[in-house]
Coordinates of C-alpha atoms in Angstrom, one line a residue:
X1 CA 0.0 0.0 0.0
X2 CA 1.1 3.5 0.4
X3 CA 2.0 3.7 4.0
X4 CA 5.6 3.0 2.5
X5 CA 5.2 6.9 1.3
X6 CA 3.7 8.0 4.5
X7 CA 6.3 10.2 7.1
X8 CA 7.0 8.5 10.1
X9 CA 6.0 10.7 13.5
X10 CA 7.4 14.0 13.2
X11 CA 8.1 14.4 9.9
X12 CA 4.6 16.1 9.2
X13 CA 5.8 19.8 9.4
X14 CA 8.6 18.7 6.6
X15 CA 5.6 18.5 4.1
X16 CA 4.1 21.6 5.2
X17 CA 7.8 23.4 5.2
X18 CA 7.2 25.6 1.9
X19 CA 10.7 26.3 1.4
X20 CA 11.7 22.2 0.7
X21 CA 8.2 21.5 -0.2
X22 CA 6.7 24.3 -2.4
X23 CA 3.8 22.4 -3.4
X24 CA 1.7 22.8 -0.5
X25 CA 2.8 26.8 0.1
X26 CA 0.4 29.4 -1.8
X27 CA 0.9 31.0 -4.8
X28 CA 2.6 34.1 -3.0
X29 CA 4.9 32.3 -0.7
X30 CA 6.1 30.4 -3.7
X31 CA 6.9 33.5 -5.7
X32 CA 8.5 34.9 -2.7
X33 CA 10.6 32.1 -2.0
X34 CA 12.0 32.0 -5.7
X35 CA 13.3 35.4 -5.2
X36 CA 15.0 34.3 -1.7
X37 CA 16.8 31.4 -3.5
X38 CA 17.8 33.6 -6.0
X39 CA 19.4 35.8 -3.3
X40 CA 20.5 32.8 -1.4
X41 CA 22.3 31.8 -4.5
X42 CA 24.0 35.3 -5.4
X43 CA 24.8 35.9 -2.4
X44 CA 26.1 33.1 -0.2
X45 CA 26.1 30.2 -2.8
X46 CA 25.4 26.3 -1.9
X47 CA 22.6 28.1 1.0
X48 CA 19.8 27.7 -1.6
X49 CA 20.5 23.6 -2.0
X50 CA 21.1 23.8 2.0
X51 CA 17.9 24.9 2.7
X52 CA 16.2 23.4 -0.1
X53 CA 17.7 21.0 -2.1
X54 CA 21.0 18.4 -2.0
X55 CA 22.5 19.6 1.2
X56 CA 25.5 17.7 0.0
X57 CA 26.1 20.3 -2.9
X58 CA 25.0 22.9 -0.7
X59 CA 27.7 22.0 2.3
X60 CA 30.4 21.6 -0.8
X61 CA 29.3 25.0 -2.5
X62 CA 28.8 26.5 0.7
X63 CA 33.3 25.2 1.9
X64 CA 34.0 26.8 -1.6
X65 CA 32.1 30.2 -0.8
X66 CA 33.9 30.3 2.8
X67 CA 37.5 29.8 0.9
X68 CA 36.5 32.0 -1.6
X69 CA 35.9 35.1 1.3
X70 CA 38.7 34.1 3.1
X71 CA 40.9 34.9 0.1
X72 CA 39.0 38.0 -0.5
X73 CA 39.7 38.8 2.8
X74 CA 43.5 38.3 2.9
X75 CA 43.6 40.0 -0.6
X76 CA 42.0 43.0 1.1
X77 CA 44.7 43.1 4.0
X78 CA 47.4 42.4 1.9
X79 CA 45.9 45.4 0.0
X80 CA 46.4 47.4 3.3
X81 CA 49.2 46.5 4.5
X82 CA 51.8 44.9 2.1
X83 CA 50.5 46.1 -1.5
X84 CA 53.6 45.2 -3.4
X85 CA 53.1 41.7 -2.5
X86 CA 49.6 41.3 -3.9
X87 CA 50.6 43.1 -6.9
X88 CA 53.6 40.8 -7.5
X89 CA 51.3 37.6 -6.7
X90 CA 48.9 39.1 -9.2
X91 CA 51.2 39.7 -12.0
X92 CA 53.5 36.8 -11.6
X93 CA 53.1 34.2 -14.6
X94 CA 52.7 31.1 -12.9
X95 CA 50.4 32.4 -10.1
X96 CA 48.7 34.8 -12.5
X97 CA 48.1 31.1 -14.8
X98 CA 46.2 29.6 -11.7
X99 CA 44.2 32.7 -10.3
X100 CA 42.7 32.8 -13.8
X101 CA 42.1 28.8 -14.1
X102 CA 40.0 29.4 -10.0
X103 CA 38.1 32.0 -11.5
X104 CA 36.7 30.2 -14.4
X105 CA 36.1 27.1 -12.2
X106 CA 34.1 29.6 -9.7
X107 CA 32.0 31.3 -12.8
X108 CA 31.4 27.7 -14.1
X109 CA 30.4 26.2 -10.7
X110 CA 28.2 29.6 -9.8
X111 CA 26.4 28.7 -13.4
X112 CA 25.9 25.2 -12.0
X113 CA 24.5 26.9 -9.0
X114 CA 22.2 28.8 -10.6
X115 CA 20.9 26.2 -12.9
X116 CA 20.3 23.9 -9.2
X117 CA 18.3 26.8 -8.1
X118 CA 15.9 27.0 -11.5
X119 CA 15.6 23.5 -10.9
X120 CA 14.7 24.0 -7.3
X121 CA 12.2 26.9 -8.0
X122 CA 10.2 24.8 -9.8
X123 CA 8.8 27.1 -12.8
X124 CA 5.5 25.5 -13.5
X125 CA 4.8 26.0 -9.5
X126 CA 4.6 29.7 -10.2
X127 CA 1.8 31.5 -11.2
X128 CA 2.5 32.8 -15.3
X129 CA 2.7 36.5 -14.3
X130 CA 5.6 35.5 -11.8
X131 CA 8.0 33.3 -14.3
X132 CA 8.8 36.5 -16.2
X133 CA 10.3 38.2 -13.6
X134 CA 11.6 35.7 -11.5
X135 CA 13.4 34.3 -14.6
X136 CA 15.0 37.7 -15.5
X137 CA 15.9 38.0 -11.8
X138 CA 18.1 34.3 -12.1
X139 CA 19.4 35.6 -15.3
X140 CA 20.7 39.4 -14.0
X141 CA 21.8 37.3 -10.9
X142 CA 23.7 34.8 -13.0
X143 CA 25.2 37.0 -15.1
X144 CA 26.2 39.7 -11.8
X145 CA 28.2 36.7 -10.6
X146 CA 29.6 34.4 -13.0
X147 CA 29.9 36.8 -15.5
X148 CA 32.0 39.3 -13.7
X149 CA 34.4 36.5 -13.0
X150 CA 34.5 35.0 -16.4
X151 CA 35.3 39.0 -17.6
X152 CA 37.4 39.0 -14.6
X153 CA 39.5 35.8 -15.8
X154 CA 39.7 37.4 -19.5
X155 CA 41.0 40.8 -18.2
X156 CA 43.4 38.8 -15.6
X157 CA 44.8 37.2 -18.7
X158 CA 45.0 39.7 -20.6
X159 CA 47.1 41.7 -18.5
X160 CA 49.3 38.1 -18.0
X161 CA 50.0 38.8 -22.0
X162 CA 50.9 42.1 -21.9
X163 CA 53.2 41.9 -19.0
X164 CA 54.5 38.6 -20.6
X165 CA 55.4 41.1 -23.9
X166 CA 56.7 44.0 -22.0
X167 CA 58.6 43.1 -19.4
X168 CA 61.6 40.7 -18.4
X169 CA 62.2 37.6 -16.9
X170 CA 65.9 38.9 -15.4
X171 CA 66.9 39.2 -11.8
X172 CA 65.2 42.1 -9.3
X173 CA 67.2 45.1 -9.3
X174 CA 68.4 46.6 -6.1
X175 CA 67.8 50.9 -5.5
X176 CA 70.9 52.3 -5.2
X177 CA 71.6 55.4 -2.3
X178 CA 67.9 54.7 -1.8
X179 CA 66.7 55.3 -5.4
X180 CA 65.7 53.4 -8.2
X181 CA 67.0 54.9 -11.3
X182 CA 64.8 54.6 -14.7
X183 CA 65.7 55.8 -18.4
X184 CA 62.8 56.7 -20.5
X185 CA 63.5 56.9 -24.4
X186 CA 60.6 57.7 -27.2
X187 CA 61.7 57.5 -30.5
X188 CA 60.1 55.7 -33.9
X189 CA 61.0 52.4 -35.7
X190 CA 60.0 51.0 -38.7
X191 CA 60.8 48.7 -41.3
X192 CA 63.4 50.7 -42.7
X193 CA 65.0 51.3 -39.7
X194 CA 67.5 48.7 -37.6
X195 CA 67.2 50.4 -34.3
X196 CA 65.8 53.4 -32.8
X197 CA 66.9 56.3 -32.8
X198 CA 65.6 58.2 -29.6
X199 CA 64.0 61.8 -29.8
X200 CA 63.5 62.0 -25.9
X201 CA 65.9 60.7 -23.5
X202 CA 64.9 61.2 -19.7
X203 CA 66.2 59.7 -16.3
X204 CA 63.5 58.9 -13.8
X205 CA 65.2 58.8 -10.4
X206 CA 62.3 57.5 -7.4
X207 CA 63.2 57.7 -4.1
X208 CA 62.1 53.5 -3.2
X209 CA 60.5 54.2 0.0
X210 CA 58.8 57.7 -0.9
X211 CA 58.0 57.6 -4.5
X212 CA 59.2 61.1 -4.5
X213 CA 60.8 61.4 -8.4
X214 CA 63.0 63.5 -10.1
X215 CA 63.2 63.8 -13.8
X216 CA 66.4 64.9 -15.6
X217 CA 66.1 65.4 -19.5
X218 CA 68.8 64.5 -22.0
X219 CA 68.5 66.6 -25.2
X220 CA 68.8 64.1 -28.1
X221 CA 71.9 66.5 -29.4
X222 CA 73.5 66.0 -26.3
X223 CA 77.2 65.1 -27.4
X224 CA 79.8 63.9 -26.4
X225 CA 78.5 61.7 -23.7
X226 CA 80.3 59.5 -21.5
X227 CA 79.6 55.9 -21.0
X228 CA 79.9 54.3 -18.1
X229 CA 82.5 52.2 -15.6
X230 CA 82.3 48.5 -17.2
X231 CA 80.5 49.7 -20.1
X232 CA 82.2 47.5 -23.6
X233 CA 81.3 51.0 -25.0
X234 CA 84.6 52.1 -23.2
X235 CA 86.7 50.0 -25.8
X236 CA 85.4 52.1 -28.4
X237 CA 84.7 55.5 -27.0
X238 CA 87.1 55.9 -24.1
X239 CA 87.3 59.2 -23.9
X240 CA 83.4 59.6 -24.5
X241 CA 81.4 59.7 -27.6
X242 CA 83.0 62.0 -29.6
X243 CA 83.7 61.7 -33.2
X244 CA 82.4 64.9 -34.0
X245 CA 78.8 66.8 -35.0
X246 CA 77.7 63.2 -35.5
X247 CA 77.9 61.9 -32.5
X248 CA 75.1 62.8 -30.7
X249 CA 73.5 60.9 -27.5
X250 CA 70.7 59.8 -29.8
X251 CA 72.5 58.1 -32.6
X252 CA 74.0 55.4 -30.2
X253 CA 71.3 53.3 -30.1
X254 CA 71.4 52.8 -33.6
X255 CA 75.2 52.8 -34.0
X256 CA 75.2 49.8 -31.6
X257 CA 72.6 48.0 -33.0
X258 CA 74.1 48.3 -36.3
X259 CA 77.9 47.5 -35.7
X260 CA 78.9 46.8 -32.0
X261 CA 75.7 44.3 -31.2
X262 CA 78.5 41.7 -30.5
X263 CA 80.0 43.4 -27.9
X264 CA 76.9 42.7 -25.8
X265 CA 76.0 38.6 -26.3
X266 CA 72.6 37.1 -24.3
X267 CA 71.4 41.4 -24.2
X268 CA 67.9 41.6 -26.3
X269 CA 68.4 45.0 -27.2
X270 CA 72.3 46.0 -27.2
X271 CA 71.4 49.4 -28.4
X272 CA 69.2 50.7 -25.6
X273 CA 71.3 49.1 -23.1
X274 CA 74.3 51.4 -24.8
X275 CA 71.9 54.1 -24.7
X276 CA 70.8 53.5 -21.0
X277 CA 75.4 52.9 -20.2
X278 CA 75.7 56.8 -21.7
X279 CA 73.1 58.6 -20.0
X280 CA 74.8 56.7 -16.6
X281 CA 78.1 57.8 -16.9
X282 CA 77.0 61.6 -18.8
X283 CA 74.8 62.1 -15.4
X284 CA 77.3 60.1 -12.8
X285 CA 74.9 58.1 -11.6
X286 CA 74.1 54.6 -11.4
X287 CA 71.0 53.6 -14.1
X288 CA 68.7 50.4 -13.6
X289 CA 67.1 49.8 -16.1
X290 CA 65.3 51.2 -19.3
X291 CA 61.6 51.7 -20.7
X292 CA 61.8 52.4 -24.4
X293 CA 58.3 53.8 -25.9
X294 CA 57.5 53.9 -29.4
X295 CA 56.0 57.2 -30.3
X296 CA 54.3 56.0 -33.6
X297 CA 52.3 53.7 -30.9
X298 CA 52.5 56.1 -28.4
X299 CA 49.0 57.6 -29.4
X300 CA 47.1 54.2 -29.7
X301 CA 48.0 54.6 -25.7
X302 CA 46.6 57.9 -25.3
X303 CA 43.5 57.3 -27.0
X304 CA 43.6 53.9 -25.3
X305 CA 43.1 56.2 -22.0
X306 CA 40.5 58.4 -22.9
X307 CA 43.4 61.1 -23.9
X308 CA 44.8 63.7 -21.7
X309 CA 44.1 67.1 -20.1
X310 CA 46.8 70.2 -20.4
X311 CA 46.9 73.3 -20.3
X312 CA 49.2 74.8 -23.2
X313 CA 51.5 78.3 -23.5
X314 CA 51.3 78.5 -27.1
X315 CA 49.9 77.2 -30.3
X316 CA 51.6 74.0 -32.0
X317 CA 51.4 73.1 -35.3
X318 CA 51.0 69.7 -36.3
X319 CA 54.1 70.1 -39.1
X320 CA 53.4 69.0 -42.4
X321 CA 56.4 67.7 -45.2
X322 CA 59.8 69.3 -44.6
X323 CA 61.5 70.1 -47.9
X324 CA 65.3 69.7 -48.0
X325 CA 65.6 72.8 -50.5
X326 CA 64.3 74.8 -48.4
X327 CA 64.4 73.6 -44.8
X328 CA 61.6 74.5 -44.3
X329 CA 58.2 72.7 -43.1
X330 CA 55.0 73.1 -45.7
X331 CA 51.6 74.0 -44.3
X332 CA 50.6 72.3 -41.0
X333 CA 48.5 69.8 -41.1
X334 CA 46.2 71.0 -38.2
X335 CA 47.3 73.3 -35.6
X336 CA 47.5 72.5 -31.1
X337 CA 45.6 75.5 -29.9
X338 CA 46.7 77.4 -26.3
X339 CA 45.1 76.9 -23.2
X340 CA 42.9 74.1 -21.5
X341 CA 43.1 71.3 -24.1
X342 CA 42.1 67.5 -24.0
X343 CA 44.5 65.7 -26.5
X344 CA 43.8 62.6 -28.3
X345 CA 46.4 60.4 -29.1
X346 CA 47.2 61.8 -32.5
X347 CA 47.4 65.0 -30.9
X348 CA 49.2 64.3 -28.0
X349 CA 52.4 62.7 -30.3
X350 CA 52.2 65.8 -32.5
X351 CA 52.4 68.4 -29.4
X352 CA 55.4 66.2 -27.6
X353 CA 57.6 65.8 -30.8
X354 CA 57.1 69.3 -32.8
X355 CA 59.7 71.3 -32.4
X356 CA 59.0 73.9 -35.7
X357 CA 59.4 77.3 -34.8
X358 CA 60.8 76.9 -31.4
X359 CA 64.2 75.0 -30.8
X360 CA 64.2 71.5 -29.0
X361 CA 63.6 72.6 -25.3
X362 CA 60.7 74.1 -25.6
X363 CA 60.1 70.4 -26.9
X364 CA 61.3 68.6 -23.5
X365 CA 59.4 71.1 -21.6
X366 CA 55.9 69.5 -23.6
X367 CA 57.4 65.8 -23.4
X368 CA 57.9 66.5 -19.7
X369 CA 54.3 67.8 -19.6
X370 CA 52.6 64.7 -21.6
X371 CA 54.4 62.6 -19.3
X372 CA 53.4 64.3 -15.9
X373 CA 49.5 64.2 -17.4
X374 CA 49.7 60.5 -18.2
X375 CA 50.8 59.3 -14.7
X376 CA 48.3 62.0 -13.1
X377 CA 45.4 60.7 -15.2
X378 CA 45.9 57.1 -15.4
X379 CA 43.9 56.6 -12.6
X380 CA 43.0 53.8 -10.7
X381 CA 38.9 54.1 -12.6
X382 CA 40.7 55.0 -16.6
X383 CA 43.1 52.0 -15.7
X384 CA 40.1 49.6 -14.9
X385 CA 37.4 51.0 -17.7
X386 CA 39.8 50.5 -20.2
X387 CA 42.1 48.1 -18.8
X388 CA 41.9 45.5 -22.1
X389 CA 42.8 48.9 -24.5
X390 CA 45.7 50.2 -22.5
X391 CA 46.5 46.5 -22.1
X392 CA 46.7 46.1 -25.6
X393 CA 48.3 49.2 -27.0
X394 CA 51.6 48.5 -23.7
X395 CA 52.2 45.8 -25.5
X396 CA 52.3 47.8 -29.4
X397 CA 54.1 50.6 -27.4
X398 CA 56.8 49.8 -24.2
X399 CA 59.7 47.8 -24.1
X400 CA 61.5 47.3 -20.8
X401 CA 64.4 45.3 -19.8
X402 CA 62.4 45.7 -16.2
X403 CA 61.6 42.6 -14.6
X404 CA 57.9 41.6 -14.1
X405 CA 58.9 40.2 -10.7
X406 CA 59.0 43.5 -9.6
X407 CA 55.7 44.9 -10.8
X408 CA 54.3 44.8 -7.6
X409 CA 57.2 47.4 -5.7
X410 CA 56.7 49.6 -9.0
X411 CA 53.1 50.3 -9.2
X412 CA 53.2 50.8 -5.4
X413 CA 56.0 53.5 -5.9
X414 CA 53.6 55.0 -8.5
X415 CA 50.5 55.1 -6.2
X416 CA 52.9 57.2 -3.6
X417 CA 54.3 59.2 -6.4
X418 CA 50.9 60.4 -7.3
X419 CA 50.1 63.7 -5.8
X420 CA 53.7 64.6 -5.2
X421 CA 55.1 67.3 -7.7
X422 CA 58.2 66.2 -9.4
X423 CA 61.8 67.8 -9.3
X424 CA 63.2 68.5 -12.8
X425 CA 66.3 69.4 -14.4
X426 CA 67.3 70.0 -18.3
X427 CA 70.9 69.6 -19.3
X428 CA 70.0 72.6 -21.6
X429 CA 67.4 75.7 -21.4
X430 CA 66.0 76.5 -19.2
X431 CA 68.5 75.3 -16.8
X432 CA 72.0 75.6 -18.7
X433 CA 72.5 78.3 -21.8
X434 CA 72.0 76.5 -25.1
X435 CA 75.5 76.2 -26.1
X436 CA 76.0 73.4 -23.2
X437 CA 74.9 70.2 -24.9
X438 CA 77.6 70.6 -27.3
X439 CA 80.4 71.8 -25.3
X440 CA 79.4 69.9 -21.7
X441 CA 81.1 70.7 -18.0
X442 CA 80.4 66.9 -16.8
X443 CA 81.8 68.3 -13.6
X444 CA 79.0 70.5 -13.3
X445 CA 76.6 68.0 -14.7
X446 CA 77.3 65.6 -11.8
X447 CA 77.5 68.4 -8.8
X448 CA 73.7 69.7 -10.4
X449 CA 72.6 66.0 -10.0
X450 CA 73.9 65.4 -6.9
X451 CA 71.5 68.7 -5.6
X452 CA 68.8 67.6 -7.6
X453 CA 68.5 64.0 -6.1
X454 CA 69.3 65.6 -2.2
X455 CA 66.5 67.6 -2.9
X456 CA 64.1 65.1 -4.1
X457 CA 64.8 63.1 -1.0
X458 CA 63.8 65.4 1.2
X459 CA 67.4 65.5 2.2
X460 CA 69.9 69.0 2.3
X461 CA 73.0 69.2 1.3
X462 CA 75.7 69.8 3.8
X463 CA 76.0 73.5 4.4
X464 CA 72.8 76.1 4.2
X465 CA 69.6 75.7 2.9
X466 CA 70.5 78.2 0.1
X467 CA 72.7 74.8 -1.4
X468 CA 69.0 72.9 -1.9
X469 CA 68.0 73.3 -5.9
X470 CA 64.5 73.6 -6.6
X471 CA 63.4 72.2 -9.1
X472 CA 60.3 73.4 -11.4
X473 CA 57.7 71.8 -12.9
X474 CA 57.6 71.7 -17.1
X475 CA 57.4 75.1 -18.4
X476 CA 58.0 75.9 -15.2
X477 CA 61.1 78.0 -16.1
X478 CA 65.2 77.9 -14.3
X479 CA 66.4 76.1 -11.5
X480 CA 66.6 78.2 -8.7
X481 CA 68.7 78.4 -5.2
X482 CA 66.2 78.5 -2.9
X483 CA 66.7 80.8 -0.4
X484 CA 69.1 83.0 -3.0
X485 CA 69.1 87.0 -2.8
X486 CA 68.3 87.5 -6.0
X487 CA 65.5 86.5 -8.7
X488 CA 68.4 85.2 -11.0
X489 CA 68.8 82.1 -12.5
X490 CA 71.8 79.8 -12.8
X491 CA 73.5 79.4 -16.1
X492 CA 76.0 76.9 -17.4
X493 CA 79.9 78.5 -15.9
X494 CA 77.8 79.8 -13.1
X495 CA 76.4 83.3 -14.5
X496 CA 73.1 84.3 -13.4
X497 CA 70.5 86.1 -15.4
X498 CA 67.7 88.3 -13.9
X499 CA 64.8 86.3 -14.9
X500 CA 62.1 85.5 -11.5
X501 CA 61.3 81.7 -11.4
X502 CA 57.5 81.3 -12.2
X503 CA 55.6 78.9 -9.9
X504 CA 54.5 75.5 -11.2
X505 CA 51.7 75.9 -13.7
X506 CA 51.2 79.6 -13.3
X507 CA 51.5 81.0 -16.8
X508 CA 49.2 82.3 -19.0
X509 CA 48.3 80.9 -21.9
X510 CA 49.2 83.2 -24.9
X511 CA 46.0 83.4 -27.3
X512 CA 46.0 86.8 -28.6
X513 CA 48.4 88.7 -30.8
X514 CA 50.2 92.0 -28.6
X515 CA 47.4 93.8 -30.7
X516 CA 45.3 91.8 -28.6
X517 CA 43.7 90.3 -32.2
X518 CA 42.4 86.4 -30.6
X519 CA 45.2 84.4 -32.7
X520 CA 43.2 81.7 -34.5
X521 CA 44.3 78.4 -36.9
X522 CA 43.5 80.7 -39.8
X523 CA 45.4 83.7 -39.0
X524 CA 48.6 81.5 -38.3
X525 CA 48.2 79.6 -41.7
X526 CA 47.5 82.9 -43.8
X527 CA 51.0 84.1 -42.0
X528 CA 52.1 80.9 -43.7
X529 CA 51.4 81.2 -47.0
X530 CA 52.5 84.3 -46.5
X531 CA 56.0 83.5 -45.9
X532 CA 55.9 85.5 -42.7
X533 CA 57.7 83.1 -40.3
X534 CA 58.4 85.2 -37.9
X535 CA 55.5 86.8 -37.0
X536 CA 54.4 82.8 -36.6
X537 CA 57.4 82.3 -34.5
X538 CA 57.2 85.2 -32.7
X539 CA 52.9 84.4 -32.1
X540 CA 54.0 80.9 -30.4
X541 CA 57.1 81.3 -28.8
X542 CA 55.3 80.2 -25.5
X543 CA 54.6 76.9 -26.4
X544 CA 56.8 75.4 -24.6
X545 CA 54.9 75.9 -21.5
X546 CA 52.7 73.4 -20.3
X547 CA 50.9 71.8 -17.4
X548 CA 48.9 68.8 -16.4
X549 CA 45.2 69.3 -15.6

C-alpha cells in the first residue's frame, strides 16, 4: 500500500515546510521564496541547496564560498598593508596562470549553482505573471556573478600577455643610495630602420620608499656623452662619444645595433642598453634599467586612456612635409591650440615631438608635460574601464628590460608618487644656456645632479639651505637656489640672469596677438602662406609651456 510513502511521526511539518516543499505553500509564498533562492544563491552560494535542495552540494558549494571570502579577505589586508606583494602575486606568470584557471572554475560552478536553483524553484509551480520576472531575476543574478568572474579571468589574462610582452624575466634590481634609477627613451621604428633612434631621453630617479621622483632630461643633441664604468662602449669610445657633430647621444642606439651588437651577447636590445650605459656615466649616476616607448604607438596609448588634459602656452602646429631645399616645413597639417586642451592620441604625439618654430627645449618642456599628465590621469577608474585597450596598445608601445617580478614594488611607488610634484632638471634651457649640450662641464653635470636627487629626498646638502635646488615643474622655467638674494637664474659657468622663477603651472596661456587680435588656426596659416615666419614664431614662442590638468 502507500504507507511506504507515508512520514514517520514527526516528519509532518517537513511536508508543510514551503521552502523544501513548495507544493503545499500558496501562490505568493512560492513567488516569494523564488526570489529568496535567487538571493540565497547570489549571495552566499550552496545556501539555496542547504535549505532546499542536496544539502550535500550545498555543504560543498557552501566550503568553496567560505574559501572563496577568506581569500578575498586576505587579498584586502594584503591590499592594506603589504601592497607590493599582492601586486607581485597578481602579476607573476605562474600564479597569474592559476588565479585565472579558479576563476573560471568559480563562474562555471556559480552557473551550475544557478541552474540547481531554476531547478529548485520549480517554474510550473509559479503563477505565469511570476516566471517572467523571476526568470530575468536568475538571469541578471547569474550574469552579476559568473559573469563578472569569467570578464574577470579574460582581463586577468589579458594583463598576463601584456606583462608577458613588455617586461623581463631577469633578476630584481636593487635601488641604489635609496633610489631606483629609470631611463625613458621615445623614439620611432619601422621597417626601414635597424634600431631606434631616440628623440627623448629622460632619467626617472624614485626615491624607493617615498616615490618622491625627479626627472632629468637628456637633449637628443646631447654630445659627447660618456659611457659608463664597465661599459664595452669604453673600448670604443674611451674618452666619450665623440667623433664629431655626428655623435650625438641619440645616434647610439642605432650605431650599436648596427655594428657593436657583439660586444653585448645574451642582451635583447644592445642598443638601448648602450643608450641607457651613456646617460649613466654623462649624469654620474648609477641607471637600472630602461623603458623604451615607441612614439608611432605612443597615441594608440593615449587614445587607449581616454586622452589627456593640459593646459598649453602657445599654439603647435602639427608640421606637415619638410622640404630639404628649403628647410623648411610646408603647411601644418592642423594646428595645437593654447590653453585648457584634452588631446587625443594623434594629438598628443604631434604636441610632444614638434619642435618647428621653437628650438628642442621648448620640446622637452611638452614631453615632460605629456608625461606628468599621463601618470596624473591614469587613474585607478581609466586604468580599470579601459584596462583590455591600454593593455593592448603597452604591449604595441613599451619595451622594458624591467623585470615583471618587480611589478608589484613599481606600481606601489607610483601610487605614492601620485600627488607629489616632481623635481626636474634640463641639461639645456632652461636650466643651462643653449650652447651646453655641445660643449658639456660633466663636472658640473654631476654636482647639479647630486643637488637635484638631495632635494628630491627630502634631504639637504651639507652647508645652508641656500645649497638645496628647486626644481620646477615643465614650463616651469630655471632652477633656482632656494633661499638666494636674487631673482636670477643659474646658467651653465655659473652666470646668473635676472629672470624671477615662475611657480608650477602659473602661466598664462598666450591666445591673442600684442594687438590683442584672438590668434586663430587661420590667422597663423595665412601668415604661412605668407612666408611670414616670424611673426608665426614670434605668435608661439610660448609653447613650450605646459601643465597637467
Amino acid at each position: 500500500m502507500s504507507s511506504s510513502k507515508v512520514p514517520q511521526s514527526g516528519s509532518d511539518t517537513s511536508l508543510t515546510d514551503p521552502v523544501r516543499y513548495p507544493v503545499s505553500a500558496s501562490p505568493p509564498v512560492r513567488t516569494k521564496r523564488a526570489f529568496v533562492l535567487i538571493l540565497l544563491t547570489l549571495f552566499v552560494p550552496g545556501s539555496a541547496q542547504l535549505v532546499a535542495g542536496d544539502r550535500k552540494l550545498g555543504r560543498t558549494a557552501l566550503r568553496v564560498t567560505l574559501c572563496a571570502w577568506a581569500a578575498i579577505v586576505l587579498a584586502l589586508l594584503l591590499l592594506l598593508f603589504n601592497r607590493p606583494l599582492l601586486i607581485n602575486v597578481i602579476t607573476n606568470q605562474f600564479a597569474s596562470l592559476v588565479i585565472i584557471l579558479v576563476l573560471v572554475a568559480l563562474a562555471v560552478g556559480w552557473a551550475v549553482l544557478f541552474i540547481n536553483t531554476l531547478r529548485l524553484i520549480r517554474p510550473v509551480l509559479l503563477v505565469p505573471g511570476a516566471r517572467p520576472g523571476v526568470g530575468i531575476a536568475l538571469v541578471l543574478a547569474l550574469v552579476i556573478s559568473s559573469g563578472s568572474l569569467g570578464y574577470a579571468a579574460y582581463l586577468l589574462n589579458v594583463g598576463r600577455n601584456a606583462i608577458g610582452s613588455i617586461f623581463s624575466s631577469g633578476p630584481a634590481i636593487e635601488p641604489v643610495d635609496g633610489r631606483y634609477n629609470f631611463l625613458m627613451m621615445g623614439g620611432d621604428a619601422g621597417d626601414d630602420r635597424t634600431g631606434r633612434r631616440p628623440d627623448s631621453l629622460s632619467v626617472l630617479s624614485v626615491d624607493a620608499k617615498t616615490g618622491q621622483t625627479a626627472i632629468i632630461s637628456i637633449p637628443r643633441n646631447f654630445q659627447n656623452a660618456q659611457f659608463s664604468e664597465g661599459s664595452p662602449m669604453r673600448s670604443v669610445y674611451p674618452d666619450g662619444y665623440n667623433c664629431g657633430d655626428e655623435c650625438l647621444i641619440n645616434a647610439i642606439n642605432t650605431e650599436v645595433t648596427n655594428q657593436y651588437a657583439d660586444l653585448y651577447p645574451g642582451v635583447a636590445d644592445p642598443g638601448a642598453q648602450a643608450t641607457m650605459e651613456a646617460a649613466s656615466g654623462t649624469l654620474g649616476m648609477p641607471i637600472q634599467a630602461y623603458v623604451l616607448v615607441d612614439m608611432e604607438g605612443f597615441s594608440t596609448l593615449i587614445d587607449a586612456m581616454g586622452g589627456i588634459r593640459i593646459k598649453a602656452g602657445g599654439w603647435v602646429p602639427m608640421s606637415g612635409y619638410f622640404d630639404e631645399a628649403t628647410k623648411t616645413h610646408g603647411m601644418p597639417l592642423g594646428w595645437i591650440p593654447a590653453g585648457e586642451q584634452t588631446l587625443n592620441g594623434d594629438q598628443a604625439l604631434w604636441y610632444g615631438r614638434s619642435r618647428e618654430y621653437v628650438d628642442d627645449y621648448a620640446r622637452i618642456q611638452r614631453q615632460q608635460c605629456v608625461q606628468q599628465a599621463m601618470l596624473k590621469q591614469l587613474d585607478p577608474a581609466t586604468l580599470l574601464a579601459k584596462f583590455e585597450d591600454i593593455a593592448k596598445a603597452g604591449t604595441k608601445v613599451v619595451d622594458s628590460n624591467i623585470s615583471s617580478s618587480q611589478l608589484g614594488s613599481f606600481v606601489d611607488l607610483a601610487v605614492k608618487a601620485k600627488g607629489k610634484e616632481a623635481k626636474r632638471l634640463t641639461l639645456g634651457p632652461p636650466d643651462f644656456d643653449a650652447s651646453f649640450s655641445t660643449v658639456p662641464d660633466f663636472d658640473q653635470i654631476h654636482e647639479r645632479v647630486d643637488q637635484l636627487l638631495a632635494s628630491a629626498s627630502g634631504a639637504q646638502s651639507a652647508g645652508t639651505a641656500d645649497d638645496v635646488m628647486a626644481v620646477p615643474a615643465a614650463g616651469g622655467g630655471h632652477v633656482q637656489a632656494s633661499g638666494s638674494r636674487s631673482p636670477g637664474v643659474l646658467q651653465a659657468g655659473g652666470s646668473t640672469a635676472q629672470q624671477a622663477t615662475p611657480a608650477p603651472a602659473d602661466f598664462t596661456p598666450v591666445t591673442t596677438t600684442p594687438e590683442g587680435e584672438p590668434i586663430t588656426a587661420e590667422m597663423l596659416n595665412q601668415l604661412k602662406s605668407e612666408g611670414n615666419e616670424e611673426a608665426i614664431r614670434q605668435l608661439v614662442a610660448t609653447n613650450g609651456q605646459c601643465a597637467p590638468l
